[in-house]
PDB file of C-alpha atoms and ligand atoms in Angstrom:
ATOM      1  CA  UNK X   1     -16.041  -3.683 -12.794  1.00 41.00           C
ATOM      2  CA  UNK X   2     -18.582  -0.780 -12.098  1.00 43.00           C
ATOM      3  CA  UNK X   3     -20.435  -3.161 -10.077  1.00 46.00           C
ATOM      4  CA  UNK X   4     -18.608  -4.657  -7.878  1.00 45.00           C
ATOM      5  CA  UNK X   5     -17.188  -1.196  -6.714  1.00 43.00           C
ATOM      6  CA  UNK X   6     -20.527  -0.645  -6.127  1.00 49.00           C
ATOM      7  CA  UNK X   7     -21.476  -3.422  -3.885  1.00 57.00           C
ATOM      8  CA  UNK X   8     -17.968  -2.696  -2.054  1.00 66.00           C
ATOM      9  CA  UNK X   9     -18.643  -0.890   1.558  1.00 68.00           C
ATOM     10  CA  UNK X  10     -17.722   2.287   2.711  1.00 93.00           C
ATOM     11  CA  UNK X  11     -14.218   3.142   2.031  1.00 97.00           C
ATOM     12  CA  UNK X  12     -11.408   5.035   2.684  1.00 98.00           C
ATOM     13  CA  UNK X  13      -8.798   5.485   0.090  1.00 98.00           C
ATOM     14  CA  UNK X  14      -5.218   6.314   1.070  1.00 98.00           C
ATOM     15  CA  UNK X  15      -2.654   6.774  -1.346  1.00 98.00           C
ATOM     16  CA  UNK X  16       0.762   8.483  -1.589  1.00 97.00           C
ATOM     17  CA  UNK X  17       5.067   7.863  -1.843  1.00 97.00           C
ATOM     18  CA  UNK X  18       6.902   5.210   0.213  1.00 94.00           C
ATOM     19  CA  UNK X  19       7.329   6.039   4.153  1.00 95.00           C
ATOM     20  CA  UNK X  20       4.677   8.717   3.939  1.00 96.00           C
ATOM     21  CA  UNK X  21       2.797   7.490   6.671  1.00 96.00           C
ATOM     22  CA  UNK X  22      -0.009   5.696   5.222  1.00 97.00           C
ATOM     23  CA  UNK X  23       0.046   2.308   6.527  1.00 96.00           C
ATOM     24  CA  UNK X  24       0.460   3.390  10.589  1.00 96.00           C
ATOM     25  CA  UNK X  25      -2.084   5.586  10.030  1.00 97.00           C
ATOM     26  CA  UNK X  26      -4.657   3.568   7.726  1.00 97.00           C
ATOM     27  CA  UNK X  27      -4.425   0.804  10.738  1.00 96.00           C
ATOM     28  CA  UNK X  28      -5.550   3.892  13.245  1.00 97.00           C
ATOM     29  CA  UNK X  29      -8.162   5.357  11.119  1.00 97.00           C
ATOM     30  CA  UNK X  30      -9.693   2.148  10.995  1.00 96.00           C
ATOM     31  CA  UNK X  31      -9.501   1.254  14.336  1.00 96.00           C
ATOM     32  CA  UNK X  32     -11.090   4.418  15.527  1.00 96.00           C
ATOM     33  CA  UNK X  33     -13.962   4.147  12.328  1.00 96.00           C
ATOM     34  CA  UNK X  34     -14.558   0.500  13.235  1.00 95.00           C
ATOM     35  CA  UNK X  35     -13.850  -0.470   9.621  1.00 95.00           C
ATOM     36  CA  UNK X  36     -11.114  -3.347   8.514  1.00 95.00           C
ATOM     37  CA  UNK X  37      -7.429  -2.296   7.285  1.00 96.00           C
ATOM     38  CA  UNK X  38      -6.159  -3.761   4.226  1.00 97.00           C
ATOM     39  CA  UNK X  39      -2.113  -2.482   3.316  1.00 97.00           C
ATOM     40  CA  UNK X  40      -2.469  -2.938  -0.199  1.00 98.00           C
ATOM     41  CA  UNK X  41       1.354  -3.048  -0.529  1.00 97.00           C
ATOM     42  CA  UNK X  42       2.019  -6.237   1.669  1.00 98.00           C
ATOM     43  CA  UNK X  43      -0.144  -7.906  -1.238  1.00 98.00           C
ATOM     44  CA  UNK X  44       2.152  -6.819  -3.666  1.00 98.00           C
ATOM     45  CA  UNK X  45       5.272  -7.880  -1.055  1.00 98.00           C
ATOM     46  CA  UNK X  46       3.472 -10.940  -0.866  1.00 98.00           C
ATOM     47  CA  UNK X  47       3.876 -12.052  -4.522  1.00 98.00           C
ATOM     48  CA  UNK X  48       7.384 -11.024  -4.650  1.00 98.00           C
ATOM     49  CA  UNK X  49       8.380 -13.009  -1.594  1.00 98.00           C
ATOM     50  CA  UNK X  50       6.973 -15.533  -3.111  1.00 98.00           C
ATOM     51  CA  UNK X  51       8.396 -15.212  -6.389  1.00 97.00           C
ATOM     52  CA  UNK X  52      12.220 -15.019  -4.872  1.00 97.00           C
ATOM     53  CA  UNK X  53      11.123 -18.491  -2.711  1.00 96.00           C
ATOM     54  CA  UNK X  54      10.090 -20.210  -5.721  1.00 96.00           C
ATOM     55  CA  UNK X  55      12.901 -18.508  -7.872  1.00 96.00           C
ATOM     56  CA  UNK X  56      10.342 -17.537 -10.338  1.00 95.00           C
ATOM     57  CA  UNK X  57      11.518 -14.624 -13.172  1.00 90.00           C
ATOM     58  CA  UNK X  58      10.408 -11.817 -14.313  1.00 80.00           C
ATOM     59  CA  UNK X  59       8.408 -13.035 -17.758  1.00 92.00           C
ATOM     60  CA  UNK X  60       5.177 -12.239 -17.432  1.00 93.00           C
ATOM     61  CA  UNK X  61       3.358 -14.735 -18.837  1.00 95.00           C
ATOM     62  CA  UNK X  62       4.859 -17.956 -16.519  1.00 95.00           C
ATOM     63  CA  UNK X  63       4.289 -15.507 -13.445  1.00 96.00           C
ATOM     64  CA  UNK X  64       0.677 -15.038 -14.120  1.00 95.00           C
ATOM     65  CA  UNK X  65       0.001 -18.110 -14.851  1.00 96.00           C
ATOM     66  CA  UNK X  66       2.297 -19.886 -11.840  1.00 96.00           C
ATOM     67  CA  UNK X  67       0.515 -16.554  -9.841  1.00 96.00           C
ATOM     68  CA  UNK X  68      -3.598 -17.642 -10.621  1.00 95.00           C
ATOM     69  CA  UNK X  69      -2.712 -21.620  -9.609  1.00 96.00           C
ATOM     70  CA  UNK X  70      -1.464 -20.519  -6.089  1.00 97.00           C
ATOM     71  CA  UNK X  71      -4.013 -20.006  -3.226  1.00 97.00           C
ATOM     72  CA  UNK X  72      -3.712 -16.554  -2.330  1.00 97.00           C
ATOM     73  CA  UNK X  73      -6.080 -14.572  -0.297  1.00 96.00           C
ATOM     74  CA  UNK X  74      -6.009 -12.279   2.982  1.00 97.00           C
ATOM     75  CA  UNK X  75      -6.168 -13.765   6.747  1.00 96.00           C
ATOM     76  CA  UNK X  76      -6.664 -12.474   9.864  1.00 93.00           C
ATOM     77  CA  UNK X  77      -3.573 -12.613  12.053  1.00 88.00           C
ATOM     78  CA  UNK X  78      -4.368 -10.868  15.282  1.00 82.00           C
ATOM     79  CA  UNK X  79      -6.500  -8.351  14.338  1.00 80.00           C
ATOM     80  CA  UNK X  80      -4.881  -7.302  11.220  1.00 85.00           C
ATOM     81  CA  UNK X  81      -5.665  -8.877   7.396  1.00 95.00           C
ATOM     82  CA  UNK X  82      -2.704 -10.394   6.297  1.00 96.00           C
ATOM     83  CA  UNK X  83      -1.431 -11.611   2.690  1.00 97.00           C
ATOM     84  CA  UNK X  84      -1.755 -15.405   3.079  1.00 97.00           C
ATOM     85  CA  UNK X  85       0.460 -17.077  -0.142  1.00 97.00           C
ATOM     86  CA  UNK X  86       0.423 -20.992  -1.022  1.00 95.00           C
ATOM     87  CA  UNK X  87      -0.977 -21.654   2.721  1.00 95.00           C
ATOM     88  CA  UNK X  88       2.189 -19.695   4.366  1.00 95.00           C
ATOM     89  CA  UNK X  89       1.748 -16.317   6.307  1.00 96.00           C
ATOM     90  CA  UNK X  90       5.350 -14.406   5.205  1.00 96.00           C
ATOM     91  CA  UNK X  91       5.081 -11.934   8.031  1.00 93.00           C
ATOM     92  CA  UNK X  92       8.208  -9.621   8.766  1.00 93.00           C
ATOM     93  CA  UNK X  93       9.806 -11.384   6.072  1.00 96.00           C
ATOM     94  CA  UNK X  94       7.827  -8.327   3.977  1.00 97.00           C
ATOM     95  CA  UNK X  95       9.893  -6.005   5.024  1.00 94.00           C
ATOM     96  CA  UNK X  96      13.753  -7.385   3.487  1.00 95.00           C
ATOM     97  CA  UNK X  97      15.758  -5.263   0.994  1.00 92.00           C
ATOM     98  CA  UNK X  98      15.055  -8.371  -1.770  1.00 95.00           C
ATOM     99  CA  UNK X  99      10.971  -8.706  -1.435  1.00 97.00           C
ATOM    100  CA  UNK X 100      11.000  -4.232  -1.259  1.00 93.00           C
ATOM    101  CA  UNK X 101      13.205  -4.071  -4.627  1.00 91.00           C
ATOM    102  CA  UNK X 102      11.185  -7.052  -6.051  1.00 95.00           C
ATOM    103  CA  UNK X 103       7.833  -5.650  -5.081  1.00 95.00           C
ATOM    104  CA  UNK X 104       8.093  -2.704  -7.262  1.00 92.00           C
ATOM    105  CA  UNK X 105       9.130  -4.552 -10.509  1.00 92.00           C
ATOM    106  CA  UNK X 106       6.532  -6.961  -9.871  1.00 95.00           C
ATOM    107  CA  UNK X 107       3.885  -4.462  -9.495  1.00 95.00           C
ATOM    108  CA  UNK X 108       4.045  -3.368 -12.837  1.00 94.00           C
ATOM    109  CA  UNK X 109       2.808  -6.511 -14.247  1.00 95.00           C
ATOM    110  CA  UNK X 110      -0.673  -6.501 -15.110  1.00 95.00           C
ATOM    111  CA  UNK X 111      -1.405  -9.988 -13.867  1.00 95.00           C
ATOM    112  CA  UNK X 112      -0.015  -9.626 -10.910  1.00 96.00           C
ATOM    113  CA  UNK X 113      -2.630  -6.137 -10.455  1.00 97.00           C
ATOM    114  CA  UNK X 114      -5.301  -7.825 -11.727  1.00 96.00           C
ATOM    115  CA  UNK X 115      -5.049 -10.856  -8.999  1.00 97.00           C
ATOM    116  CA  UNK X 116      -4.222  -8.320  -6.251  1.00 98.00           C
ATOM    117  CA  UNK X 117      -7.323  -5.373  -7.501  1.00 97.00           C
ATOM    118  CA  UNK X 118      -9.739  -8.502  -6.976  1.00 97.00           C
ATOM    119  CA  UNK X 119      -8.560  -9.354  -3.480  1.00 97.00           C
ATOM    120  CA  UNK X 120      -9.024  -6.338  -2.605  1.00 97.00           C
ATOM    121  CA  UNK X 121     -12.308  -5.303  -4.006  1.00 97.00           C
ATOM    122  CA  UNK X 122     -13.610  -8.657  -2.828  1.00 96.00           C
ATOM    123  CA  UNK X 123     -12.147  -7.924   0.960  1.00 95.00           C
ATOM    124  CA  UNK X 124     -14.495  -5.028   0.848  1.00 95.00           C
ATOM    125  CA  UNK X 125     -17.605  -6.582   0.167  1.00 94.00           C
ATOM    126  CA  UNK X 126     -20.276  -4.996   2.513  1.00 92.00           C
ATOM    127  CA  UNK X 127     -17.811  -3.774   4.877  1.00 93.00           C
ATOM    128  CA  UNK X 128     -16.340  -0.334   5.979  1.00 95.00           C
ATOM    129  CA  UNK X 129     -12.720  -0.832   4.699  1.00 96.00           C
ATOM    130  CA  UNK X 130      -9.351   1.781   4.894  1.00 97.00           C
ATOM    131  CA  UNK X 131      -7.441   0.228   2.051  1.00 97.00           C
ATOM    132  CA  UNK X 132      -3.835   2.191   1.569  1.00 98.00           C
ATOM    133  CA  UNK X 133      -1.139   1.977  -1.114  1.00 98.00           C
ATOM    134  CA  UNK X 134      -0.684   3.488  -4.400  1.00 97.00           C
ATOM    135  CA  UNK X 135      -4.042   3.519  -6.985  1.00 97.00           C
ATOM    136  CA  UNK X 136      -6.123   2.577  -4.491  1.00 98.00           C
ATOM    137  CA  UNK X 137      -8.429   6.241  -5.130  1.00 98.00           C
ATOM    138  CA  UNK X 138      -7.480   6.240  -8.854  1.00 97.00           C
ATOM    139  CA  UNK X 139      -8.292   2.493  -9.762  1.00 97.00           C
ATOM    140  CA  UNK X 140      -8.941   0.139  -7.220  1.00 97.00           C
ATOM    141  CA  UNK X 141     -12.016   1.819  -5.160  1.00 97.00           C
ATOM    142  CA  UNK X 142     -13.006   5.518  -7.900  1.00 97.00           C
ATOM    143  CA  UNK X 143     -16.139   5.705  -5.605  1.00 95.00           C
ATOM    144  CA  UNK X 144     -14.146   5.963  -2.179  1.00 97.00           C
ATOM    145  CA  UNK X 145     -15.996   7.714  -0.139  1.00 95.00           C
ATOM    146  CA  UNK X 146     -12.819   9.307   1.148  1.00 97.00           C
ATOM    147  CA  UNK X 147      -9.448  10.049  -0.583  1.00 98.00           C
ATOM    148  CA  UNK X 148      -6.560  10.829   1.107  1.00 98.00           C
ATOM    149  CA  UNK X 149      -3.364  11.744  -0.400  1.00 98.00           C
ATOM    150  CA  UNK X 150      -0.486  11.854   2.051  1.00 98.00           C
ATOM    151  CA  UNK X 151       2.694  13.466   0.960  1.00 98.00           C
ATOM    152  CA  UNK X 152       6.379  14.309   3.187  1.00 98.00           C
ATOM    153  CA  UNK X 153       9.686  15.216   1.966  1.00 97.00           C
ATOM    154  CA  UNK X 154      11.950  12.885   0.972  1.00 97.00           C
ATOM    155  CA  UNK X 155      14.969  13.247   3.777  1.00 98.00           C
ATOM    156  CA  UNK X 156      11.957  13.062   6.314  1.00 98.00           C
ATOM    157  CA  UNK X 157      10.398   9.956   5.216  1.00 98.00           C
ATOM    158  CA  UNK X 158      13.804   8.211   4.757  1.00 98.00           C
ATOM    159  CA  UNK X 159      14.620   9.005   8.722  1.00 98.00           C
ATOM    160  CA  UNK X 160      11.047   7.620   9.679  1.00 97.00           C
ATOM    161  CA  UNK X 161      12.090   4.295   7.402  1.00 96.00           C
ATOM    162  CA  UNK X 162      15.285   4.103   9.610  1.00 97.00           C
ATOM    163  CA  UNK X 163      13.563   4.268  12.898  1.00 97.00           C
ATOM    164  CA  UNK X 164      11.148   1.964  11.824  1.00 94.00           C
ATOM    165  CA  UNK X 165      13.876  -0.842  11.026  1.00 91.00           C
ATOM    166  CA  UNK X 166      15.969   0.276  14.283  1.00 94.00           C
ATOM    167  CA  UNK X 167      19.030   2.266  12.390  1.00 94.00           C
ATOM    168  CA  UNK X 168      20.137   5.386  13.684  1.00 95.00           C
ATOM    169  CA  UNK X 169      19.403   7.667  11.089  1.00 96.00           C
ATOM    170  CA  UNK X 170      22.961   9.421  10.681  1.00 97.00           C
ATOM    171  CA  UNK X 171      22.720  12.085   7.779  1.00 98.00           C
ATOM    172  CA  UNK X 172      24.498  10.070   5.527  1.00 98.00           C
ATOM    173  CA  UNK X 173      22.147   7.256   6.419  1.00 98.00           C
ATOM    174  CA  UNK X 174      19.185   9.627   5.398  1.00 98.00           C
ATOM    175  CA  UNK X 175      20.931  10.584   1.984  1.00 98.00           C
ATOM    176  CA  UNK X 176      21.060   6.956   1.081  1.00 97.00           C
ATOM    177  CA  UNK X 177      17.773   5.989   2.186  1.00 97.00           C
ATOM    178  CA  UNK X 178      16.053   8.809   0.934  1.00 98.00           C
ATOM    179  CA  UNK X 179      17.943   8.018  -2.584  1.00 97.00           C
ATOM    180  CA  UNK X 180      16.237   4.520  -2.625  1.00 95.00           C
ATOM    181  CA  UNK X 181      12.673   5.624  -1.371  1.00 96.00           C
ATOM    182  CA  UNK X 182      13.064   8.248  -4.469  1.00 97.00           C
ATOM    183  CA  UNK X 183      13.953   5.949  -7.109  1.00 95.00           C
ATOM    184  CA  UNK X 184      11.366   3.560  -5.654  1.00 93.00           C
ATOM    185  CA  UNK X 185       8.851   6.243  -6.404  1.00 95.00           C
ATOM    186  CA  UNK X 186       9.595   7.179  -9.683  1.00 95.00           C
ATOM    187  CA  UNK X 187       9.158   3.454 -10.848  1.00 93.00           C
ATOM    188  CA  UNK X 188       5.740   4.101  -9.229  1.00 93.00           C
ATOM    189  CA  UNK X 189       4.975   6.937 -10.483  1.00 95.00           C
ATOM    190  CA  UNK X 190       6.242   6.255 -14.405  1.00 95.00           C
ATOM    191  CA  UNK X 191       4.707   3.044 -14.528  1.00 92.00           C
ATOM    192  CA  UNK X 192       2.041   2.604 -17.375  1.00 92.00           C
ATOM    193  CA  UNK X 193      -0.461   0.527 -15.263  1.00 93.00           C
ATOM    194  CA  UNK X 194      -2.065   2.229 -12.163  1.00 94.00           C
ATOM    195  CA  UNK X 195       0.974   4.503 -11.367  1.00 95.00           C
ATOM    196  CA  UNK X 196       1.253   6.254  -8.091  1.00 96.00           C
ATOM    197  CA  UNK X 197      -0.755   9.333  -8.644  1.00 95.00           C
ATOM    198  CA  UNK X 198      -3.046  11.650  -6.825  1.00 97.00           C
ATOM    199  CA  UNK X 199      -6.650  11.321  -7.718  1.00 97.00           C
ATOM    200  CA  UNK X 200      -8.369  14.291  -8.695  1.00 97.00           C
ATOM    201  CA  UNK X 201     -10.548  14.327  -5.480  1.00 96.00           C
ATOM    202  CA  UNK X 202      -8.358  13.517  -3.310  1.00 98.00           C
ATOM    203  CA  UNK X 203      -7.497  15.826  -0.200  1.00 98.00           C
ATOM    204  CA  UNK X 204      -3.876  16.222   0.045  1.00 98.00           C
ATOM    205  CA  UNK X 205      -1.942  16.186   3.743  1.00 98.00           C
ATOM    206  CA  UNK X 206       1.780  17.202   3.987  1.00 98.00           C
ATOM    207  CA  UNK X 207       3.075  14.616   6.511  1.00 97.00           C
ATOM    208  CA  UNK X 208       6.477  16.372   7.092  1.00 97.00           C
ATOM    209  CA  UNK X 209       5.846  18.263  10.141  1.00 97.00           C
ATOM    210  CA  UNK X 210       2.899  16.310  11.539  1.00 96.00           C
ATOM    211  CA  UNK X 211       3.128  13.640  14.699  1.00 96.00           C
ATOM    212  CA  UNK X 212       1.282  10.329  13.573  1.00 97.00           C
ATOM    213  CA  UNK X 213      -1.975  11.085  15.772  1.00 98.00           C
ATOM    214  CA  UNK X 214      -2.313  14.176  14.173  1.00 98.00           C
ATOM    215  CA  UNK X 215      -2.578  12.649  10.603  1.00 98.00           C
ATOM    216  CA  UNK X 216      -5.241  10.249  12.293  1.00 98.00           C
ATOM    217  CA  UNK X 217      -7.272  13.084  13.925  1.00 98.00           C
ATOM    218  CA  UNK X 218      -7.090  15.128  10.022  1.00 98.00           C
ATOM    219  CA  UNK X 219      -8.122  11.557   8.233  1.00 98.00           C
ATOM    220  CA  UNK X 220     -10.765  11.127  10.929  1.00 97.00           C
ATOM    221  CA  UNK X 221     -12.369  14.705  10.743  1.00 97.00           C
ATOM    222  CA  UNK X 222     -12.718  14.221   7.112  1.00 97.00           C
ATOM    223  CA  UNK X 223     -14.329  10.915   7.085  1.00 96.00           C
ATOM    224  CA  UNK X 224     -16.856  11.777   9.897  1.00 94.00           C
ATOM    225  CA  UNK X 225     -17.310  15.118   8.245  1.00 91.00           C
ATOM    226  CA  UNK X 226     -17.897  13.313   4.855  1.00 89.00           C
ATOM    227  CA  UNK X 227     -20.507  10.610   6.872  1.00 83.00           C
ATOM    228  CA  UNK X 228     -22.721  13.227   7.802  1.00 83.00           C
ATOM    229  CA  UNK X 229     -22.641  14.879   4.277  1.00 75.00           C
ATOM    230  CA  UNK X 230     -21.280  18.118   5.082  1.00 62.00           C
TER     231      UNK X 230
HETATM  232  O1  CDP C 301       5.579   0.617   2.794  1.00 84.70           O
HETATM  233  P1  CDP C 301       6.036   1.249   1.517  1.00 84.70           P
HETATM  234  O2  CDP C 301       5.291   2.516   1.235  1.00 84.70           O
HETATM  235  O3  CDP C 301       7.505   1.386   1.428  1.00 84.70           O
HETATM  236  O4  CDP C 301       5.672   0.251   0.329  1.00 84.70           O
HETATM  237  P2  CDP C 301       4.373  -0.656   0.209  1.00 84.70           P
HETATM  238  O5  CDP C 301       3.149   0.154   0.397  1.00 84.70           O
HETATM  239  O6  CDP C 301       4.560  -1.841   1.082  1.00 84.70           O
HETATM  240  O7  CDP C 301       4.401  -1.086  -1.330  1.00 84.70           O
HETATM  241  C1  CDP C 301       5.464  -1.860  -1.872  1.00 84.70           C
HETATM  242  C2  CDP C 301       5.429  -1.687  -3.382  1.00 84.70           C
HETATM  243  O8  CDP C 301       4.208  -2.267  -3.879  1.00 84.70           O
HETATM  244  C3  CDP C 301       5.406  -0.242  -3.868  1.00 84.70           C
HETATM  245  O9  CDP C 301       6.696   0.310  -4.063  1.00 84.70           O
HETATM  246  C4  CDP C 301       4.654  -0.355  -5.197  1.00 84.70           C
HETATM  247  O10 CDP C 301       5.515  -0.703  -6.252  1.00 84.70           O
HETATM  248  C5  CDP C 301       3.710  -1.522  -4.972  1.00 84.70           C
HETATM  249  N1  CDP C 301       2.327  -1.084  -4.735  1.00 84.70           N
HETATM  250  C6  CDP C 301       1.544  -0.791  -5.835  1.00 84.70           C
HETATM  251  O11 CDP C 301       2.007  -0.833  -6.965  1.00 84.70           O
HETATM  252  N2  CDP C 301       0.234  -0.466  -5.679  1.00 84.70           N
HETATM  253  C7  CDP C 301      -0.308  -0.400  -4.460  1.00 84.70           C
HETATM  254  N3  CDP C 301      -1.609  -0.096  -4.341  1.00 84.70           N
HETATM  255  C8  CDP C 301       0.485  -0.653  -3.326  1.00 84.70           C
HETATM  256  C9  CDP C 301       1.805  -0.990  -3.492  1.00 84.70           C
HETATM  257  O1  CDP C 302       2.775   3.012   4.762  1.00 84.70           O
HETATM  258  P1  CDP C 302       3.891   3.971   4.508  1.00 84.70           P
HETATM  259  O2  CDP C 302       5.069   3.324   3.885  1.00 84.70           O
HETATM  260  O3  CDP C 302       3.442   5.178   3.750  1.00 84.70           O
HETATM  261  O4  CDP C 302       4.374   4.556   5.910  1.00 84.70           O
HETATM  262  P2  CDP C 302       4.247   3.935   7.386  1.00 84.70           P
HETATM  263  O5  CDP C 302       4.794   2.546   7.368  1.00 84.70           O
HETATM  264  O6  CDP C 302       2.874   4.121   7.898  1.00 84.70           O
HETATM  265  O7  CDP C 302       5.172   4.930   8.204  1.00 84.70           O
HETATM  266  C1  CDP C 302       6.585   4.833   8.165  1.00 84.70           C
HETATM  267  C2  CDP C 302       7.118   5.193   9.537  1.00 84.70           C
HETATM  268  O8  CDP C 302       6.958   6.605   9.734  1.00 84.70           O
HETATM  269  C3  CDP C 302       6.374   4.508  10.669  1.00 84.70           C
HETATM  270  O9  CDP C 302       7.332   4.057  11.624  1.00 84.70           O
HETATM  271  C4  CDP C 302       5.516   5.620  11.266  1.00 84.70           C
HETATM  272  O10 CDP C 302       5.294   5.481  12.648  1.00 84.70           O
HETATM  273  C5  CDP C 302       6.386   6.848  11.016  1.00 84.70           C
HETATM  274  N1  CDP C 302       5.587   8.098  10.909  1.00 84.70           N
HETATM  275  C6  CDP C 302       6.005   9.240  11.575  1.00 84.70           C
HETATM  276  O11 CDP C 302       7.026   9.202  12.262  1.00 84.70           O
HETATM  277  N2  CDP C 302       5.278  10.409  11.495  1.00 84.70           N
HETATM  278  C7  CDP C 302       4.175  10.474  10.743  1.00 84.70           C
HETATM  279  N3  CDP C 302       3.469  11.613  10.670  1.00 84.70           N
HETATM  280  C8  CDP C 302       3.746   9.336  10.043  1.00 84.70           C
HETATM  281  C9  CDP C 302       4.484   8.157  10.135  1.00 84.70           C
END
């Protein structure tokens, strides 16, 4: 395991809670670093979309195994590495209620991890990578050269999820969103395998107040900063 973290290129770790900003700004960090963006969490998103198509359960052992005979790898869909599942490219399809609910249970299993951690160490072969999502400094990539740990209240993340997917976020809007992103967390968090947690080296950013660009510029001192070994 040891080695093949090794042999993986430079790499950017971002972890933290749903909504906190971490995929919009892994894709920007990259861009401006010239490295690839992998959002560990559509891989996960990926499997559950694919388990509600094939109406495959929960038990373990029949999703591992039905999970190891299916093609699945990452593809490049304009620019941006994409979970490709049994040949098909699931796209905004990601995003539904179902496959976000589904992902979570699903991403305590350890075969599902275990198929996913490889993908991902793999993608990063001899290649600058910003991988985001949950373990990704804690289990995935321990020798990042960079871990960021982005954090935002609760009510503020739950209005930015509501944009995102066009709603108007009303208060009472907020209160239920920010109930689900909550209870999303604590699955992550209480979950034996690779729960959401900071790593012990990680630099932590408080989203809350910050535009998008400026959690780009932070990310982007920090890595240039940690480059030139200051
Ligand atoms: O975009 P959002 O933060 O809402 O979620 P996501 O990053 O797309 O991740 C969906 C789900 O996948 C999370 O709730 C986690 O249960 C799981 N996940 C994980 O376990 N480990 C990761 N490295 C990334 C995601
Ligand atoms: O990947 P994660 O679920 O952590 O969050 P995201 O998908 O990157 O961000 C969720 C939404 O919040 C996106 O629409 C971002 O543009 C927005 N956002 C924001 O308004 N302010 C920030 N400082 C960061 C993200």
């Amino acid at each position: 395991m040891g080695r093949r973290t090794k042999r993986a290129g430079q790499v950017v770790a971002i972890d933290g809670p749903a909504a906190s900003g971490k995929s919009s700004a892994a894709q920007e960090v990259a861009g401006r670093l010239g490295f690839a963006h992998v959002n560990s969490g559509l891989l996960y998103r990926a499997v559950a979309w694919w388990a509600l198509r094939k109406g495959i359960g929960d038990d373990p052992k029949l999703l591992g195994e039905a999970l190891r005979a299916t093609p699945f790898d990452l593809a490049t869909e304009r620019g941006s590495l994409v979970p490709r599942v049994d040949g098909a490219l699931p796209g905004a399809e990601l995003q539904s209620p179902e496959v976000t609910a589904r992902a979570s249970a699903i991403a305590k299993l350890p075969a599902v991890r275990d198929v996913v951690l490889r993908i991902l160490r793999t993608t990063a072969v001899g290649r600058g990578t910003v991988c985001d999502g949950r373990d990704i400094a804690t289990t995935v990539f321990p020798d990042a050269g960079l871990k960021v740990f982005l954090v935002a209240d609760s009510k503020e993340r739950a209005r930015r999820r509501l944009l995102e997917h066009g709603t108007l976020p009303t208060p009472r809007g907020i209160a239920e969103e920010a109930k689900r992103l909550e209870e999303r967390d604590r699955t992550d968090s209480s979950r034996d395998l690779s729960p959401l947690k900071r790593a012990d080296d990680a630099v932590v950013i408080d989203t809350t107040a910050m535009r998008p660009s400026e959690v780009v510029d932070a990310i982007v001192a920090l890595a240039v900063q940690r480059q030139s070994g200051d």
